[in-house]
Amino acid sequence: MITSRPEIVGTFGVVATTHWLATNAAMSILEKGGNAFDAAAAAGFVHHIVEPDQNGPGGDVPIILWSARHRKLEVICGQGVAPAAATVARMKALGLDVLPGTGHLPAVVPGSFGAWMVLLREHGQLPLREIMTPAITVARDGFLVKPEVAALLRQTGSFIKEYWPSTAAVFLPNGEAPASGSLLRVPAQAESYERILREAEAAGGDRVRQIEAARHAWYQGFVAEAVDRFFRQKVMDTSGEAHAGFLTGQDMAQWSPPIEAPVTLDYDRYTVCKPGPWAQSPVLLQQLALLKGFDIAGMDHCGPDFVHLVQECTKLALADREAFYGDPAFVDVPLDRLLSEGYNAERRKLIGAQASLEMRPGHIEGKGGRIFLRARGSTRSAHAETTVGAEEDGSGVLTWAEFLARTRGDTCHLDIIDRWGNMISATPSGGWMTGSPVVPGLGFCVSARGQMFWLDESHPNGLAPGKRPRTTLTPGLALRDGEPYMAFGTPGGDQQDQWSLHAFLRHVHHGLNLQEAIDAPGFYTEHMPSSFYPREWDPGHLAVESEFPKATLAELDRRGHRLQIYPRWGHYNSMTMATRADGMLRAAASPRRMQCYAIGR
């Protein structure tokens, strides 16, 4: 099979990320003697700069890792929590039935920085300045403006200038959107990182002491103080009104990233490892649990039987996500039952020859909550007559609320394995430039991840003070025959554990190498309530790439799937993967956004 690029093979180290500058930064750290964890943090900091539409320094990151030294799997949760003052009652008193997708109200404690610091403290080797310098250099010298970023800033520019001037000051130099292919410099972000380093190094030469001083500067020092001041001001959001926020410096000071054991599932020779149900991660494990009852290896991985079966299992697992998942520090999520053989044997019986158009969660006595089904296109925006800008093709105008609903950010991803066998997978996200306004004096904004809460106190994912929203971010590791084998993941919101599953299945059952598995035609469904504002669903939806055989597409249509056909590599799947076996390290990255890159030697 001819692939878009070669599968990377080496013995020293491999890196695969969703931006070539992050990949380069990580590899440079490995070359300097750093380990996979140092490299991951360096890549993460660069991602925060060069993909402002996908994440930012004030965002979120879940991390899953294998430490060769400790022979241990860990999850570091960089998903921040809801402010202490954020309650369902207070949100409803503002006239809301769903949290806005932008502004101050959906903000949570920014967790990425704390998670990177804990990773470096517990597992890193190099000094903090070595890790942060690539990001500072890129922020100062500039990075290439992608067509998507240029278009987004051009389309939202009038809104940003009128309502979010602090964002305009950073991302609209000279008051205009930067041109595609130009360089964008963000010196305010570089200065924030430099100030953190100065305060860290003032604590002395000890590496751990510097890391703790950097964390203090962020969560109790100048960063927290700037956030606290700004969130007392009202800013416009997708509710159509301007609101002050609930996030405070005290919320930031009281939070630290938990270190947890992963959730796992045995599948054939593999043990697949994921974060807990504060993320959607166990969805992939339940998909595998459902698929155990079928001969996947005997199916054509581009045929209708494979696509239909995987799709129907996905619908069942996502329905259970909606009913049962939430922060396990607040609710009892019955994962043992959801991943059990008996439960999935019963769920498997629901899969028929035709595509389901229903939302069908399982029943577990005393567990779970109501599923909120908002039909696609049903959300009415406030200030419906207020226009903000033209469509990209000039065909008409949109209300600013409708437009912002389209411009949610997405996510980045990285997978790294070093020569010692350390392995890490991480999914930086949140803090998007269109998610909330830039905090003056810092140059970056704060995660609006709280939009994923429901305004229902009885629901497992209902908003509550100090609670993690059930995020979509879901990095993964897999053991093979008990030994750490694979790091894998992708951006893509609700699609993350769909695209990851397809690549995993094609690799382990059909013998495709990593690049072949990633390049193969993709598909996904939106047959679930979206995790993002305005939280709508599309029953029976099945997006497919046109590279599937025509006979496959015709049969899927006959089975009742509501097809949305993309051109070759036309959807957002930005899968990356890395493996370690037989003395060789391998890596691959998706060609779909023309920026993901794998490297190694």
mmCIF file with all atom_site columns, C-alpha atoms in Angstrom, residues 314-432:
data_model
loop_
_atom_site.group_PDB
_atom_site.id
_atom_site.type_symbol
_atom_site.label_atom_id
_atom_site.label_alt_id
_atom_site.label_comp_id
_atom_site.label_asym_id
_atom_site.label_entity_id
_atom_site.label_seq_id
_atom_site.pdbx_PDB_ins_code
_atom_site.Cartn_x
_atom_site.Cartn_y
_atom_site.Cartn_z
_atom_site.occupancy
_atom_site.B_iso_or_equiv
_atom_site.pdbx_formal_charge
_atom_site.auth_seq_id
_atom_site.auth_comp_id
_atom_site.auth_asym_id
_atom_site.auth_atom_id
_atom_site.pdbx_PDB_model_num
ATOM 1   C CA . THR A 1 314 ? -19.947 3.402  18.864 1.00 0.00 ? 314 THR A CA 1
ATOM 2   C CA . LYS A 1 315 ? -23.525 4.644  19.189 1.00 0.00 ? 315 LYS A CA 1
ATOM 3   C CA . LEU A 1 316 ? -24.143 2.336  22.139 1.00 0.00 ? 316 LEU A CA 1
ATOM 4   C CA . ALA A 1 317 ? -20.932 3.321  23.918 1.00 0.00 ? 317 ALA A CA 1
ATOM 5   C CA . LEU A 1 318 ? -21.598 7.040  23.394 1.00 0.00 ? 318 LEU A CA 1
ATOM 6   C CA . ALA A 1 319 ? -25.133 6.654  24.722 1.00 0.00 ? 319 ALA A CA 1
ATOM 7   C CA . ASP A 1 320 ? -23.667 5.192  27.906 1.00 0.00 ? 320 ASP A CA 1
ATOM 8   C CA . ARG A 1 321 ? -21.179 8.070  28.020 1.00 0.00 ? 321 ARG A CA 1
ATOM 9   C CA . GLU A 1 322 ? -24.079 10.510 28.044 1.00 0.00 ? 322 GLU A CA 1
ATOM 10  C CA . ALA A 1 323 ? -26.014 8.645  30.712 1.00 0.00 ? 323 ALA A CA 1
ATOM 11  C CA . PHE A 1 324 ? -23.281 7.634  33.150 1.00 0.00 ? 324 PHE A CA 1
ATOM 12  C CA . TYR A 1 325 ? -20.025 9.593  32.821 1.00 0.00 ? 325 TYR A CA 1
ATOM 13  C CA . GLY A 1 326 ? -18.924 12.372 35.138 1.00 0.00 ? 326 GLY A CA 1
ATOM 14  C CA . ASP A 1 327 ? -16.209 13.288 37.608 1.00 0.00 ? 327 ASP A CA 1
ATOM 15  C CA . PRO A 1 328 ? -15.724 10.170 39.794 1.00 0.00 ? 328 PRO A CA 1
ATOM 16  C CA . ALA A 1 329 ? -14.737 12.426 42.695 1.00 0.00 ? 329 ALA A CA 1
ATOM 17  C CA . PHE A 1 330 ? -18.407 13.497 42.741 1.00 0.00 ? 330 PHE A CA 1
ATOM 18  C CA . VAL A 1 331 ? -20.432 10.604 41.293 1.00 0.00 ? 331 VAL A CA 1
ATOM 19  C CA . ASP A 1 332 ? -20.232 6.828  41.271 1.00 0.00 ? 332 ASP A CA 1
ATOM 20  C CA . VAL A 1 333 ? -19.611 5.920  37.637 1.00 0.00 ? 333 VAL A CA 1
ATOM 21  C CA . PRO A 1 334 ? -20.286 2.158  37.227 1.00 0.00 ? 334 PRO A CA 1
ATOM 22  C CA . LEU A 1 335 ? -17.293 1.445  34.994 1.00 0.00 ? 335 LEU A CA 1
ATOM 23  C CA . ASP A 1 336 ? -16.894 -2.133 36.161 1.00 0.00 ? 336 ASP A CA 1
ATOM 24  C CA . ARG A 1 337 ? -20.394 -2.849 34.928 1.00 0.00 ? 337 ARG A CA 1
ATOM 25  C CA . LEU A 1 338 ? -20.106 -0.755 31.751 1.00 0.00 ? 338 LEU A CA 1
ATOM 26  C CA . LEU A 1 339 ? -16.970 -2.647 30.691 1.00 0.00 ? 339 LEU A CA 1
ATOM 27  C CA . SER A 1 340 ? -18.071 -6.103 31.870 1.00 0.00 ? 340 SER A CA 1
ATOM 28  C CA . GLU A 1 341 ? -18.566 -9.091 29.575 1.00 0.00 ? 341 GLU A CA 1
ATOM 29  C CA . GLY A 1 342 ? -22.164 -9.677 30.678 1.00 0.00 ? 342 GLY A CA 1
ATOM 30  C CA . TYR A 1 343 ? -23.321 -6.089 30.238 1.00 0.00 ? 343 TYR A CA 1
ATOM 31  C CA . ASN A 1 344 ? -21.810 -5.797 26.768 1.00 0.00 ? 344 ASN A CA 1
ATOM 32  C CA . ALA A 1 345 ? -23.164 -9.172 25.700 1.00 0.00 ? 345 ALA A CA 1
ATOM 33  C CA . GLU A 1 346 ? -26.661 -7.788 26.371 1.00 0.00 ? 346 GLU A CA 1
ATOM 34  C CA . ARG A 1 347 ? -25.882 -4.463 24.682 1.00 0.00 ? 347 ARG A CA 1
ATOM 35  C CA . ARG A 1 348 ? -24.494 -6.336 21.666 1.00 0.00 ? 348 ARG A CA 1
ATOM 36  C CA . LYS A 1 349 ? -27.929 -7.827 21.012 1.00 0.00 ? 349 LYS A CA 1
ATOM 37  C CA . LEU A 1 350 ? -29.219 -4.378 20.088 1.00 0.00 ? 350 LEU A CA 1
ATOM 38  C CA . ILE A 1 351 ? -27.041 -4.256 16.976 1.00 0.00 ? 351 ILE A CA 1
ATOM 39  C CA . GLY A 1 352 ? -29.062 -5.053 13.887 1.00 0.00 ? 352 GLY A CA 1
ATOM 40  C CA . ALA A 1 353 ? -28.716 -5.030 10.127 1.00 0.00 ? 353 ALA A CA 1
ATOM 41  C CA . GLN A 1 354 ? -30.020 -1.464 9.874  1.00 0.00 ? 354 GLN A CA 1
ATOM 42  C CA . ALA A 1 355 ? -28.593 1.764  11.283 1.00 0.00 ? 355 ALA A CA 1
ATOM 43  C CA . SER A 1 356 ? -30.156 2.796  14.580 1.00 0.00 ? 356 SER A CA 1
ATOM 44  C CA . LEU A 1 357 ? -31.720 6.257  14.718 1.00 0.00 ? 357 LEU A CA 1
ATOM 45  C CA . GLU A 1 358 ? -32.340 6.056  18.469 1.00 0.00 ? 358 GLU A CA 1
ATOM 46  C CA . MET A 1 359 ? -30.371 7.044  21.559 1.00 0.00 ? 359 MET A CA 1
ATOM 47  C CA . ARG A 1 360 ? -30.164 3.767  23.525 1.00 0.00 ? 360 ARG A CA 1
ATOM 48  C CA . PRO A 1 361 ? -28.271 3.933  26.827 1.00 0.00 ? 361 PRO A CA 1
ATOM 49  C CA . GLY A 1 362 ? -28.151 0.889  29.045 1.00 0.00 ? 362 GLY A CA 1
ATOM 50  C CA . HIS A 1 363 ? -29.928 0.562  32.377 1.00 0.00 ? 363 HIS A CA 1
ATOM 51  C CA . ILE A 1 364 ? -27.985 0.157  35.626 1.00 0.00 ? 364 ILE A CA 1
ATOM 52  C CA . GLU A 1 365 ? -30.171 0.421  38.699 1.00 0.00 ? 365 GLU A CA 1
ATOM 53  C CA . GLY A 1 366 ? -29.574 3.577  40.703 1.00 0.00 ? 366 GLY A CA 1
ATOM 54  C CA . LYS A 1 367 ? -26.947 4.941  38.310 1.00 0.00 ? 367 LYS A CA 1
ATOM 55  C CA . GLY A 1 368 ? -26.846 7.452  35.511 1.00 0.00 ? 368 GLY A CA 1
ATOM 56  C CA . GLY A 1 369 ? -29.001 10.380 34.526 1.00 0.00 ? 369 GLY A CA 1
ATOM 57  C CA . ARG A 1 370 ? -31.310 11.787 31.914 1.00 0.00 ? 370 ARG A CA 1
ATOM 58  C CA . ILE A 1 371 ? -29.951 12.292 28.390 1.00 0.00 ? 371 ILE A CA 1
ATOM 59  C CA . PHE A 1 372 ? -30.693 15.726 26.951 1.00 0.00 ? 372 PHE A CA 1
ATOM 60  C CA . LEU A 1 373 ? -31.477 15.569 23.227 1.00 0.00 ? 373 LEU A CA 1
ATOM 61  C CA . ARG A 1 374 ? -31.376 18.899 21.436 1.00 0.00 ? 374 ARG A CA 1
ATOM 62  C CA . ALA A 1 375 ? -32.041 18.508 17.707 1.00 0.00 ? 375 ALA A CA 1
ATOM 63  C CA . ARG A 1 376 ? -29.478 19.935 15.300 1.00 0.00 ? 376 ARG A CA 1
ATOM 64  C CA . GLY A 1 377 ? -30.404 23.509 14.434 1.00 0.00 ? 377 GLY A CA 1
ATOM 65  C CA . SER A 1 378 ? -32.910 23.845 17.278 1.00 0.00 ? 378 SER A CA 1
ATOM 66  C CA . THR A 1 379 ? -30.955 26.289 19.461 1.00 0.00 ? 379 THR A CA 1
ATOM 67  C CA . ARG A 1 380 ? -32.188 29.855 19.149 1.00 0.00 ? 380 ARG A CA 1
ATOM 68  C CA . SER A 1 381 ? -29.560 32.525 19.688 1.00 0.00 ? 381 SER A CA 1
ATOM 69  C CA . ALA A 1 382 ? -30.129 35.778 21.519 1.00 0.00 ? 382 ALA A CA 1
ATOM 70  C CA . HIS A 1 383 ? -29.826 39.020 19.534 1.00 0.00 ? 383 HIS A CA 1
ATOM 71  C CA . ALA A 1 384 ? -30.789 37.063 16.424 1.00 0.00 ? 384 ALA A CA 1
ATOM 72  C CA . GLU A 1 385 ? -30.768 40.130 14.178 1.00 0.00 ? 385 GLU A CA 1
ATOM 73  C CA . THR A 1 386 ? -27.289 41.372 15.132 1.00 0.00 ? 386 THR A CA 1
ATOM 74  C CA . THR A 1 387 ? -24.791 40.514 12.401 1.00 0.00 ? 387 THR A CA 1
ATOM 75  C CA . VAL A 1 388 ? -21.073 40.139 12.840 1.00 0.00 ? 388 VAL A CA 1
ATOM 76  C CA . GLY A 1 389 ? -19.564 39.268 9.481  1.00 0.00 ? 389 GLY A CA 1
ATOM 77  C CA . ALA A 1 390 ? -19.905 37.687 6.111  1.00 0.00 ? 390 ALA A CA 1
ATOM 78  C CA . GLU A 1 391 ? -19.668 34.026 5.280  1.00 0.00 ? 391 GLU A CA 1
ATOM 79  C CA . GLU A 1 392 ? -16.236 33.105 3.935  1.00 0.00 ? 392 GLU A CA 1
ATOM 80  C CA . ASP A 1 393 ? -17.681 32.792 0.422  1.00 0.00 ? 393 ASP A CA 1
ATOM 81  C CA . GLY A 1 394 ? -19.454 36.152 0.706  1.00 0.00 ? 394 GLY A CA 1
ATOM 82  C CA . SER A 1 395 ? -22.872 34.521 0.398  1.00 0.00 ? 395 SER A CA 1
ATOM 83  C CA . GLY A 1 396 ? -24.498 36.163 3.402  1.00 0.00 ? 396 GLY A CA 1
ATOM 84  C CA . VAL A 1 397 ? -24.188 37.291 6.991  1.00 0.00 ? 397 VAL A CA 1
ATOM 85  C CA . LEU A 1 398 ? -24.466 35.509 10.324 1.00 0.00 ? 398 LEU A CA 1
ATOM 86  C CA . THR A 1 399 ? -25.487 36.653 13.766 1.00 0.00 ? 399 THR A CA 1
ATOM 87  C CA . TRP A 1 400 ? -22.473 36.880 16.029 1.00 0.00 ? 400 TRP A CA 1
ATOM 88  C CA . ALA A 1 401 ? -23.947 34.249 18.370 1.00 0.00 ? 401 ALA A CA 1
ATOM 89  C CA . GLU A 1 402 ? -24.529 31.811 15.514 1.00 0.00 ? 402 GLU A CA 1
ATOM 90  C CA . PHE A 1 403 ? -21.099 32.519 14.195 1.00 0.00 ? 403 PHE A CA 1
ATOM 91  C CA . LEU A 1 404 ? -19.309 31.966 17.481 1.00 0.00 ? 404 LEU A CA 1
ATOM 92  C CA . ALA A 1 405 ? -21.135 28.660 17.865 1.00 0.00 ? 405 ALA A CA 1
ATOM 93  C CA . ARG A 1 406 ? -19.259 27.562 14.744 1.00 0.00 ? 406 ARG A CA 1
ATOM 94  C CA . THR A 1 407 ? -15.857 28.755 15.824 1.00 0.00 ? 407 THR A CA 1
ATOM 95  C CA . ARG A 1 408 ? -15.152 26.610 18.845 1.00 0.00 ? 408 ARG A CA 1
ATOM 96  C CA . GLY A 1 409 ? -11.576 25.510 19.078 1.00 0.00 ? 409 GLY A CA 1
ATOM 97  C CA . ASP A 1 410 ? -10.400 21.968 18.953 1.00 0.00 ? 410 ASP A CA 1
ATOM 98  C CA . THR A 1 411 ? -7.353  20.093 20.160 1.00 0.00 ? 411 THR A CA 1
ATOM 99  C CA . CYS A 1 412 ? -3.727  19.007 19.659 1.00 0.00 ? 412 CYS A CA 1
ATOM 100 C CA . HIS A 1 413 ? -2.075  15.672 20.333 1.00 0.00 ? 413 HIS A CA 1
ATOM 101 C CA . LEU A 1 414 ? 1.373   14.134 20.846 1.00 0.00 ? 414 LEU A CA 1
ATOM 102 C CA . ASP A 1 415 ? 2.850   10.654 21.198 1.00 0.00 ? 415 ASP A CA 1
ATOM 103 C CA . ILE A 1 416 ? 6.505   10.139 22.181 1.00 0.00 ? 416 ILE A CA 1
ATOM 104 C CA . ILE A 1 417 ? 8.712   7.126  22.981 1.00 0.00 ? 417 ILE A CA 1
ATOM 105 C CA . ASP A 1 418 ? 12.365  7.453  23.990 1.00 0.00 ? 418 ASP A CA 1
ATOM 106 C CA . ARG A 1 419 ? 15.379  5.137  23.895 1.00 0.00 ? 419 ARG A CA 1
ATOM 107 C CA . TRP A 1 420 ? 14.822  4.036  27.503 1.00 0.00 ? 420 TRP A CA 1
ATOM 108 C CA . GLY A 1 421 ? 11.287  2.862  26.800 1.00 0.00 ? 421 GLY A CA 1
ATOM 109 C CA . ASN A 1 422 ? 9.444   5.761  28.413 1.00 0.00 ? 422 ASN A CA 1
ATOM 110 C CA . MET A 1 423 ? 6.155   6.346  26.635 1.00 0.00 ? 423 MET A CA 1
ATOM 111 C CA . ILE A 1 424 ? 3.689   9.236  26.763 1.00 0.00 ? 424 ILE A CA 1
ATOM 112 C CA . SER A 1 425 ? 0.480   10.315 25.076 1.00 0.00 ? 425 SER A CA 1
ATOM 113 C CA . ALA A 1 426 ? -1.087  13.734 25.752 1.00 0.00 ? 426 ALA A CA 1
ATOM 114 C CA . THR A 1 427 ? -3.915  15.798 24.284 1.00 0.00 ? 427 THR A CA 1
ATOM 115 C CA . PRO A 1 428 ? -3.488  19.565 24.857 1.00 0.00 ? 428 PRO A CA 1
ATOM 116 C CA . SER A 1 429 ? -6.660  21.567 24.262 1.00 0.00 ? 429 SER A CA 1
ATOM 117 C CA . GLY A 1 430 ? -8.756  24.464 25.554 1.00 0.00 ? 430 GLY A CA 1
ATOM 118 C CA . GLY A 1 431 ? -7.722  28.076 25.906 1.00 0.00 ? 431 GLY A CA 1
ATOM 119 C CA . TRP A 1 432 ? -8.697  28.656 22.251 1.00 0.00 ? 432 TRP A CA 1
#
